[in-house]
Structures are given as structure tokens and as C-alpha cells.
Amino acid sequence: YKGQAILGALAVIAVTFMALSIFPDASNQGDVRNFYDSWSPWILLGLVAFTAFFFAQVWSLGWLTAVIRRAEGEGPYAWITFGAELMFMTVFNVEIGVWATAHLLADRIGDEALYVLHVAGFVIAAPVACAGMAYFAAIIGLQRATKMFPSYLVTIAALAILGNLCAIGGLFTVSGPLNAASGVIAIGGPMVAWSLWYGALPGWYVRYQSLPDARSTRGETAHENVRIPR
């Protein structure tokens, strides 16, 4: 199991940086135009895939909030994680809409307008970096209070705080590793962090639901700690 998890994590990282190698230089209008001209079908496929992902993300947010509330009882962490992910999801939805607009109008607008839409779609995400950090800080706080998560999820959460911090670089530059549209740090960090989290979370949830303690407390608030076997 651990070997498969490590291979999965490495695959996520590899795919992330492969995607970043395709993204155009955010400081060059010509590169952005060439990107939309050359990759138009794949851009549309990605937009549709991300749009469909919101269905799963809303369900994920619902069951994770319910699980946290059962384990935590009357505490702040369920609300922090719910609010932070809702902010992230909303901003991501706006990003998809801006990129869809750029794709739809690519052959009708000039290079400058296309460039603005493309870069804006990424920079919009930079301010929500702190919400992502709050989300994963709450996961770590919840772990200290309930011991409900396995160690690998806690490790991902700790790394994800740093990964989300990287996105703030998008507020300061449109070139280099800290730019929001193609920077290996500013966009690579959050992409890896959230991909690892969403990749690991369902497996933990399936194991959690199979535990006697989880089944017995389903549908009611549990104030006692829930410990998940490693």
C-alpha cells in the first residue's frame, strides 16, 4: 500500500510539472496566443473536466464536513475547513469561467485582450492562498484534537500549507518561478498540494467508513476521539 501511495504521489508531481512545461510564458503575449492556437481542443477538454470535477468536490466537501463534526463535536475546525474549501472552490469556478471566455473568444479578440483574460484567470487564485493555508492548518489542528487522520494525510496537510503559500507569488510578478500562470513555484506548489490531498482523501474515507466506531456514530455527533489505524 505504501509503495502504491508513493508511486501515486510521484505520478501527481510528474504530471503537474509536465503540465507546467506546456503553459505559456505569462510575460509574453505572443506565447499566450500561440498556446490558444495550438492547444485549443485540449484546453476545451480540460475546461470540461474541471467543470465536472465540481460535482465531486461538492460531495467531498459535504461528507468531510460531516465526518469532522462527528469527530470534533462542537468546535471550530469543521467550519474553518468548510469555509476555506468553499472559498477555494468558488475562486476556482471563476477561474474556469475566465479561461472558458478566453477560449471562446480567442479567434475574435486581439492578442492583448486574450493575454489579459489568460493571466487574470491565474492571478485570481493568488489571494485565496491564505484560505488554502487555513484549511490545512485546521486539518493539523483537528489531528491534534482528535487523532482521526493517518500520518500520511497529516504530512500532506503540512506540505500543503507551504504549497499554498507559494501561490502568493502571483501577486508580485508575471515572470519567473513566482508568476501565477506558469511559475513552477507559484502554480506548481498549490497544484501538487491539492492534487495529493484529493488523491489521498477518498482512500482514507473508505477505510474510515469501515471502522466500527465510524459506523456507530454515523448520523450523530461524537465527542470522543476517533483514532484511525495507520
PDB file of C-alpha atoms in Angstrom:
ATOM      1  CA  TYR A   1       0.000   0.000   0.000  1.00  0.00           C
ATOM      2  CA  LYS A   2       2.757   2.448   0.905  1.00  0.00           C
ATOM      3  CA  GLY A   3       4.599   1.646  -2.314  1.00  0.00           C
ATOM      4  CA  GLN A   4       1.480   2.367  -4.358  1.00  0.00           C
ATOM      5  CA  ALA A   5       0.930   5.620  -2.483  1.00  0.00           C
ATOM      6  CA  ILE A   6       4.487   6.749  -3.175  1.00  0.00           C
ATOM      7  CA  LEU A   7       4.160   5.882  -6.858  1.00  0.00           C
ATOM      8  CA  GLY A   8       0.873   7.775  -6.994  1.00  0.00           C
ATOM      9  CA  ALA A   9       2.431  10.837  -5.374  1.00  0.00           C
ATOM     10  CA  LEU A  10       5.353  10.765  -7.797  1.00  0.00           C
ATOM     11  CA  ALA A  11       2.917  10.459 -10.706  1.00  0.00           C
ATOM     12  CA  VAL A  12       0.987  13.513  -9.477  1.00  0.00           C
ATOM     13  CA  ILE A  13       4.187  15.544  -9.236  1.00  0.00           C
ATOM     14  CA  ALA A  14       5.368  14.396 -12.677  1.00  0.00           C
ATOM     15  CA  VAL A  15       2.033  15.234 -14.345  1.00  0.00           C
ATOM     16  CA  THR A  16       1.992  18.645 -12.651  1.00  0.00           C
ATOM     17  CA  PHE A  17       5.364  19.637 -13.987  1.00  0.00           C
ATOM     18  CA  MET A  18       4.578  18.226 -17.419  1.00  0.00           C
ATOM     19  CA  ALA A  19       1.517  20.494 -17.495  1.00  0.00           C
ATOM     20  CA  LEU A  20       3.596  23.461 -16.400  1.00  0.00           C
ATOM     21  CA  SER A  21       6.028  22.835 -19.241  1.00  0.00           C
ATOM     22  CA  ILE A  22       3.109  23.317 -21.682  1.00  0.00           C
ATOM     23  CA  PHE A  23       1.738  26.503 -20.121  1.00  0.00           C
ATOM     24  CA  PRO A  24       2.898  29.637 -21.974  1.00  0.00           C
ATOM     25  CA  ASP A  25       5.234  32.257 -20.546  1.00  0.00           C
ATOM     26  CA  ALA A  26       2.910  34.629 -18.714  1.00  0.00           C
ATOM     27  CA  SER A  27       5.076  37.641 -19.577  1.00  0.00           C
ATOM     28  CA  ASN A  28       4.763  37.175 -23.365  1.00  0.00           C
ATOM     29  CA  GLN A  29       1.562  37.931 -25.288  1.00  0.00           C
ATOM     30  CA  GLY A  30       2.794  36.038 -28.335  1.00  0.00           C
ATOM     31  CA  ASP A  31       3.355  32.853 -26.356  1.00  0.00           C
ATOM     32  CA  VAL A  32      -0.158  33.060 -24.929  1.00  0.00           C
ATOM     33  CA  ARG A  33      -1.636  33.480 -28.415  1.00  0.00           C
ATOM     34  CA  ASN A  34       0.345  30.502 -29.726  1.00  0.00           C
ATOM     35  CA  PHE A  35      -0.848  28.426 -26.781  1.00  0.00           C
ATOM     36  CA  TYR A  36      -4.522  29.010 -27.565  1.00  0.00           C
ATOM     37  CA  ASP A  37      -3.974  28.466 -31.283  1.00  0.00           C
ATOM     38  CA  SER A  38      -2.042  25.216 -30.807  1.00  0.00           C
ATOM     39  CA  TRP A  39      -3.803  23.637 -27.831  1.00  0.00           C
ATOM     40  CA  SER A  40      -7.436  24.699 -28.343  1.00  0.00           C
ATOM     41  CA  PRO A  41      -9.016  21.169 -28.286  1.00  0.00           C
ATOM     42  CA  TRP A  42      -7.035  20.194 -25.189  1.00  0.00           C
ATOM     43  CA  ILE A  43      -7.917  23.445 -23.454  1.00  0.00           C
ATOM     44  CA  LEU A  44     -11.612  22.738 -24.030  1.00  0.00           C
ATOM     45  CA  LEU A  45     -11.197  19.172 -22.746  1.00  0.00           C
ATOM     46  CA  GLY A  46      -9.506  20.462 -19.602  1.00  0.00           C
ATOM     47  CA  LEU A  47     -12.245  23.044 -19.015  1.00  0.00           C
ATOM     48  CA  VAL A  48     -14.954  20.379 -19.305  1.00  0.00           C
ATOM     49  CA  ALA A  49     -13.058  18.022 -16.979  1.00  0.00           C
ATOM     50  CA  PHE A  50     -12.601  20.692 -14.317  1.00  0.00           C
ATOM     51  CA  THR A  51     -16.253  21.687 -14.608  1.00  0.00           C
ATOM     52  CA  ALA A  52     -17.319  18.081 -13.981  1.00  0.00           C
ATOM     53  CA  PHE A  53     -14.905  17.908 -11.037  1.00  0.00           C
ATOM     54  CA  PHE A  54     -17.001  20.443  -9.123  1.00  0.00           C
ATOM     55  CA  PHE A  55     -19.735  17.823  -8.690  1.00  0.00           C
ATOM     56  CA  ALA A  56     -17.313  15.507  -6.899  1.00  0.00           C
ATOM     57  CA  GLN A  57     -15.795  18.374  -4.955  1.00  0.00           C
ATOM     58  CA  VAL A  58     -19.152  19.473  -3.526  1.00  0.00           C
ATOM     59  CA  TRP A  59     -19.892  15.906  -2.380  1.00  0.00           C
ATOM     60  CA  SER A  60     -16.389  15.622  -0.947  1.00  0.00           C
ATOM     61  CA  LEU A  61     -16.887  18.840   0.999  1.00  0.00           C
ATOM     62  CA  GLY A  62     -20.206  17.578   2.370  1.00  0.00           C
ATOM     63  CA  TRP A  63     -19.033  14.213   3.673  1.00  0.00           C
ATOM     64  CA  LEU A  64     -15.731  15.541   5.027  1.00  0.00           C
ATOM     65  CA  THR A  65     -17.568  18.243   6.969  1.00  0.00           C
ATOM     66  CA  ALA A  66     -19.952  15.631   8.388  1.00  0.00           C
ATOM     67  CA  VAL A  67     -17.076  13.360   9.413  1.00  0.00           C
ATOM     68  CA  ILE A  68     -15.185  16.217  11.065  1.00  0.00           C
ATOM     69  CA  ARG A  69     -18.252  17.343  13.012  1.00  0.00           C
ATOM     70  CA  ARG A  70     -18.847  13.820  14.308  1.00  0.00           C
ATOM     71  CA  ALA A  71     -15.255  13.511  15.466  1.00  0.00           C
ATOM     72  CA  GLU A  72     -14.794  17.054  16.764  1.00  0.00           C
ATOM     73  CA  GLY A  73     -18.187  17.767  18.280  1.00  0.00           C
ATOM     74  CA  GLU A  74     -18.833  21.485  18.846  1.00  0.00           C
ATOM     75  CA  GLY A  75     -15.601  23.023  17.627  1.00  0.00           C
ATOM     76  CA  PRO A  76     -14.243  25.423  15.005  1.00  0.00           C
ATOM     77  CA  TYR A  77     -12.394  23.101  12.648  1.00  0.00           C
ATOM     78  CA  ALA A  78     -15.383  21.841  10.671  1.00  0.00           C
ATOM     79  CA  TRP A  79     -16.391  25.423   9.925  1.00  0.00           C
ATOM     80  CA  ILE A  80     -12.852  26.500   9.039  1.00  0.00           C
ATOM     81  CA  THR A  81     -12.353  23.654   6.579  1.00  0.00           C
ATOM     82  CA  PHE A  82     -15.851  24.131   5.134  1.00  0.00           C
ATOM     83  CA  GLY A  83     -15.410  27.882   4.664  1.00  0.00           C
ATOM     84  CA  ALA A  84     -11.879  27.648   3.286  1.00  0.00           C
ATOM     85  CA  GLU A  85     -12.717  24.962   0.735  1.00  0.00           C
ATOM     86  CA  LEU A  86     -15.874  26.788  -0.285  1.00  0.00           C
ATOM     87  CA  MET A  87     -13.758  29.899  -0.956  1.00  0.00           C
ATOM     88  CA  PHE A  88     -11.255  27.832  -2.919  1.00  0.00           C
ATOM     89  CA  MET A  89     -14.000  26.140  -4.927  1.00  0.00           C
ATOM     90  CA  THR A  90     -15.694  29.460  -5.729  1.00  0.00           C
ATOM     91  CA  VAL A  91     -12.477  31.095  -6.898  1.00  0.00           C
ATOM     92  CA  PHE A  92     -11.591  28.027  -8.955  1.00  0.00           C
ATOM     93  CA  ASN A  93     -15.025  28.198 -10.576  1.00  0.00           C
ATOM     94  CA  VAL A  94     -14.417  31.835 -11.519  1.00  0.00           C
ATOM     95  CA  GLU A  95     -11.023  30.881 -12.941  1.00  0.00           C
ATOM     96  CA  ILE A  96     -12.620  28.227 -15.164  1.00  0.00           C
ATOM     97  CA  GLY A  97     -15.140  30.795 -16.379  1.00  0.00           C
ATOM     98  CA  VAL A  98     -12.424  33.307 -17.286  1.00  0.00           C
ATOM     99  CA  TRP A  99     -10.387  30.664 -19.145  1.00  0.00           C
ATOM    100  CA  ALA A 100     -13.539  29.492 -20.941  1.00  0.00           C
ATOM    101  CA  THR A 101     -14.157  33.077 -22.041  1.00  0.00           C
ATOM    102  CA  ALA A 102     -10.601  33.327 -23.349  1.00  0.00           C
ATOM    103  CA  HIS A 103     -11.014  30.058 -25.244  1.00  0.00           C
ATOM    104  CA  LEU A 104     -14.374  31.011 -26.736  1.00  0.00           C
ATOM    105  CA  LEU A 105     -13.208  34.447 -27.879  1.00  0.00           C
ATOM    106  CA  ALA A 106      -9.648  33.560 -28.865  1.00  0.00           C
ATOM    107  CA  ASP A 107     -10.323  33.978 -32.596  1.00  0.00           C
ATOM    108  CA  ARG A 108     -12.373  37.154 -32.120  1.00  0.00           C
ATOM    109  CA  ILE A 109     -10.186  39.304 -29.880  1.00  0.00           C
ATOM    110  CA  GLY A 110      -6.697  40.705 -30.128  1.00  0.00           C
ATOM    111  CA  ASP A 111      -3.549  39.373 -28.501  1.00  0.00           C
ATOM    112  CA  GLU A 112      -3.683  41.888 -25.660  1.00  0.00           C
ATOM    113  CA  ALA A 113      -7.257  41.054 -24.626  1.00  0.00           C
ATOM    114  CA  LEU A 114      -6.529  37.327 -24.829  1.00  0.00           C
ATOM    115  CA  TYR A 115      -3.406  37.826 -22.742  1.00  0.00           C
ATOM    116  CA  VAL A 116      -5.348  39.730 -20.067  1.00  0.00           C
ATOM    117  CA  LEU A 117      -8.015  37.038 -19.795  1.00  0.00           C
ATOM    118  CA  HIS A 118      -5.459  34.228 -19.647  1.00  0.00           C
ATOM    119  CA  VAL A 119      -3.273  35.772 -16.966  1.00  0.00           C
ATOM    120  CA  ALA A 120      -6.252  37.075 -14.965  1.00  0.00           C
ATOM    121  CA  GLY A 121      -7.598  33.536 -14.736  1.00  0.00           C
ATOM    122  CA  PHE A 122      -4.481  32.535 -12.819  1.00  0.00           C
ATOM    123  CA  VAL A 123      -3.845  35.676 -10.783  1.00  0.00           C
ATOM    124  CA  ILE A 124      -7.397  35.487  -9.372  1.00  0.00           C
ATOM    125  CA  ALA A 125      -6.252  32.449  -7.387  1.00  0.00           C
ATOM    126  CA  ALA A 126      -3.318  34.170  -5.688  1.00  0.00           C
ATOM    127  CA  PRO A 127      -5.313  35.932  -2.930  1.00  0.00           C
ATOM    128  CA  VAL A 128      -7.063  32.700  -1.934  1.00  0.00           C
ATOM    129  CA  ALA A 129      -3.705  31.178  -0.966  1.00  0.00           C
ATOM    130  CA  CYS A 130      -4.269  32.085   2.673  1.00  0.00           C
ATOM    131  CA  ALA A 131      -7.637  30.317   2.655  1.00  0.00           C
ATOM    132  CA  GLY A 132      -5.861  27.168   1.479  1.00  0.00           C
ATOM    133  CA  MET A 133      -3.310  27.571   4.261  1.00  0.00           C
ATOM    134  CA  ALA A 134      -6.123  27.975   6.800  1.00  0.00           C
ATOM    135  CA  TYR A 135      -7.785  24.805   5.518  1.00  0.00           C
ATOM    136  CA  PHE A 136      -4.725  22.644   6.016  1.00  0.00           C
ATOM    137  CA  ALA A 137      -3.803  24.316   9.303  1.00  0.00           C
ATOM    138  CA  ALA A 138      -7.280  23.339  10.523  1.00  0.00           C
ATOM    139  CA  ILE A 139      -6.672  19.750   9.415  1.00  0.00           C
ATOM    140  CA  ILE A 140      -3.496  19.680  11.520  1.00  0.00           C
ATOM    141  CA  GLY A 141      -5.311  21.284  14.464  1.00  0.00           C
ATOM    142  CA  LEU A 142      -8.066  18.704  14.134  1.00  0.00           C
ATOM    143  CA  GLN A 143      -5.488  15.936  14.140  1.00  0.00           C
ATOM    144  CA  ARG A 144      -4.046  17.213  17.412  1.00  0.00           C
ATOM    145  CA  ALA A 145      -7.516  17.301  18.945  1.00  0.00           C
ATOM    146  CA  THR A 146      -8.935  14.000  17.659  1.00  0.00           C
ATOM    147  CA  LYS A 147      -6.133  11.866  16.148  1.00  0.00           C
ATOM    148  CA  MET A 148      -8.592  10.986  13.394  1.00  0.00           C
ATOM    149  CA  PHE A 149      -6.239  11.158  10.408  1.00  0.00           C
ATOM    150  CA  PRO A 150      -3.438   8.781   9.428  1.00  0.00           C
ATOM    151  CA  SER A 151       0.096  10.137   9.385  1.00  0.00           C
ATOM    152  CA  TYR A 152       0.345  10.358   5.603  1.00  0.00           C
ATOM    153  CA  LEU A 153      -2.632  12.737   5.397  1.00  0.00           C
ATOM    154  CA  VAL A 154      -1.147  14.922   8.131  1.00  0.00           C
ATOM    155  CA  THR A 155       2.159  15.009   6.247  1.00  0.00           C
ATOM    156  CA  ILE A 156       0.361  16.060   3.058  1.00  0.00           C
ATOM    157  CA  ALA A 157      -1.506  18.759   5.003  1.00  0.00           C
ATOM    158  CA  ALA A 158       1.723  20.157   6.431  1.00  0.00           C
ATOM    159  CA  LEU A 159       3.354  20.254   2.997  1.00  0.00           C
ATOM    160  CA  ALA A 160       0.185  21.753   1.519  1.00  0.00           C
ATOM    161  CA  ILE A 161       0.441  24.767   3.820  1.00  0.00           C
ATOM    162  CA  LEU A 162       3.776  25.564   2.190  1.00  0.00           C
ATOM    163  CA  GLY A 163       2.398  24.697  -1.247  1.00  0.00           C
ATOM    164  CA  ASN A 164      -0.469  27.158  -0.879  1.00  0.00           C
ATOM    165  CA  LEU A 165       1.881  29.824   0.440  1.00  0.00           C
ATOM    166  CA  CYS A 166       3.716  29.655  -2.885  1.00  0.00           C
ATOM    167  CA  ALA A 167       0.640  30.976  -4.708  1.00  0.00           C
ATOM    168  CA  ILE A 168       1.076  34.412  -3.129  1.00  0.00           C
ATOM    169  CA  GLY A 169       3.961  34.998  -5.537  1.00  0.00           C
ATOM    170  CA  GLY A 170       1.363  35.562  -8.240  1.00  0.00           C
ATOM    171  CA  LEU A 171       0.541  38.929  -6.669  1.00  0.00           C
ATOM    172  CA  PHE A 172       4.005  40.299  -7.425  1.00  0.00           C
ATOM    173  CA  THR A 173       5.187  39.176 -10.859  1.00  0.00           C
ATOM    174  CA  VAL A 174       4.160  37.756 -14.244  1.00  0.00           C
ATOM    175  CA  SER A 175       7.535  36.200 -14.990  1.00  0.00           C
ATOM    176  CA  GLY A 176       9.840  33.657 -13.399  1.00  0.00           C
ATOM    177  CA  PRO A 177       9.030  30.859 -10.943  1.00  0.00           C
ATOM    178  CA  LEU A 178       6.731  33.022  -8.812  1.00  0.00           C
ATOM    179  CA  ASN A 179       4.331  34.044 -11.576  1.00  0.00           C
ATOM    180  CA  ALA A 180       0.792  32.701 -11.170  1.00  0.00           C
ATOM    181  CA  ALA A 181       0.264  31.499 -14.740  1.00  0.00           C
ATOM    182  CA  SER A 182       3.323  29.351 -15.405  1.00  0.00           C
ATOM    183  CA  GLY A 183       5.682  29.663 -12.426  1.00  0.00           C
ATOM    184  CA  VAL A 184       6.980  26.368 -11.128  1.00  0.00           C
ATOM    185  CA  ILE A 185       6.658  27.654  -7.542  1.00  0.00           C
ATOM    186  CA  ALA A 186       3.548  29.855  -7.593  1.00  0.00           C
ATOM    187  CA  ILE A 187       1.332  27.433  -9.501  1.00  0.00           C
ATOM    188  CA  GLY A 188       3.287  24.192  -9.107  1.00  0.00           C
ATOM    189  CA  GLY A 189       3.126  24.292  -5.301  1.00  0.00           C
ATOM    190  CA  PRO A 190      -0.667  24.582  -4.995  1.00  0.00           C
ATOM    191  CA  MET A 191      -1.291  22.137  -7.857  1.00  0.00           C
ATOM    192  CA  VAL A 192       0.811  19.441  -6.224  1.00  0.00           C
ATOM    193  CA  ALA A 193      -0.625  20.131  -2.763  1.00  0.00           C
ATOM    194  CA  TRP A 194      -4.292  19.908  -3.721  1.00  0.00           C
ATOM    195  CA  SER A 195      -3.755  17.010  -6.144  1.00  0.00           C
ATOM    196  CA  LEU A 196      -2.068  14.943  -3.445  1.00  0.00           C
ATOM    197  CA  TRP A 197      -4.791  15.812  -0.943  1.00  0.00           C
ATOM    198  CA  TYR A 198      -7.700  14.967  -3.211  1.00  0.00           C
ATOM    199  CA  GLY A 199      -5.897  11.838  -4.349  1.00  0.00           C
ATOM    200  CA  ALA A 200      -5.307  10.530  -0.818  1.00  0.00           C
ATOM    201  CA  LEU A 201      -8.543  11.628   0.879  1.00  0.00           C
ATOM    202  CA  PRO A 202     -11.004   9.153  -0.726  1.00  0.00           C
ATOM    203  CA  GLY A 203      -8.914   6.136   0.283  1.00  0.00           C
ATOM    204  CA  TRP A 204      -8.824   7.323   3.883  1.00  0.00           C
ATOM    205  CA  TYR A 205     -12.577   7.950   3.856  1.00  0.00           C
ATOM    206  CA  VAL A 206     -13.350   4.431   2.628  1.00  0.00           C
ATOM    207  CA  ARG A 207     -11.222   2.979   5.432  1.00  0.00           C
ATOM    208  CA  TYR A 208     -12.799   5.333   7.958  1.00  0.00           C
ATOM    209  CA  GLN A 209     -16.338   4.319   6.981  1.00  0.00           C
ATOM    210  CA  SER A 210     -15.461   0.652   7.512  1.00  0.00           C
ATOM    211  CA  LEU A 211     -14.463   1.193  11.146  1.00  0.00           C
ATOM    212  CA  PRO A 212     -16.945   0.150  13.853  1.00  0.00           C
ATOM    213  CA  ASP A 213     -16.568   3.481  15.665  1.00  0.00           C
ATOM    214  CA  ALA A 214     -17.395   5.383  12.495  1.00  0.00           C
ATOM    215  CA  ARG A 215     -20.454   3.259  11.752  1.00  0.00           C
ATOM    216  CA  SER A 216     -21.795   3.574  15.274  1.00  0.00           C
ATOM    217  CA  THR A 217     -21.514   7.349  15.326  1.00  0.00           C
ATOM    218  CA  ARG A 218     -22.837   7.950  11.809  1.00  0.00           C
ATOM    219  CA  GLY A 219     -25.715  10.382  11.910  1.00  0.00           C
ATOM    220  CA  GLU A 220     -24.937  11.724  15.377  1.00  0.00           C
ATOM    221  CA  THR A 221     -22.297  13.964  16.949  1.00  0.00           C
ATOM    222  CA  ALA A 222     -19.443  12.161  18.700  1.00  0.00           C
ATOM    223  CA  HIS A 223     -17.485  13.999  21.326  1.00  0.00           C
ATOM    224  CA  GLU A 224     -14.983  11.269  21.926  1.00  0.00           C
ATOM    225  CA  ASN A 225     -11.801  10.997  19.889  1.00  0.00           C
ATOM    226  CA  VAL A 226     -11.746   8.746  16.838  1.00  0.00           C
ATOM    227  CA  ARG A 227      -8.414   7.128  16.118  1.00  0.00           C
ATOM    228  CA  ILE A 228      -7.750   5.826  12.614  1.00  0.00           C
ATOM    229  CA  PRO A 229      -5.356   2.876  12.308  1.00  0.00           C
ATOM    230  CA  ARG A 230      -2.197   3.573  10.292  1.00  0.00           C
TER     231      ARG A 230
END
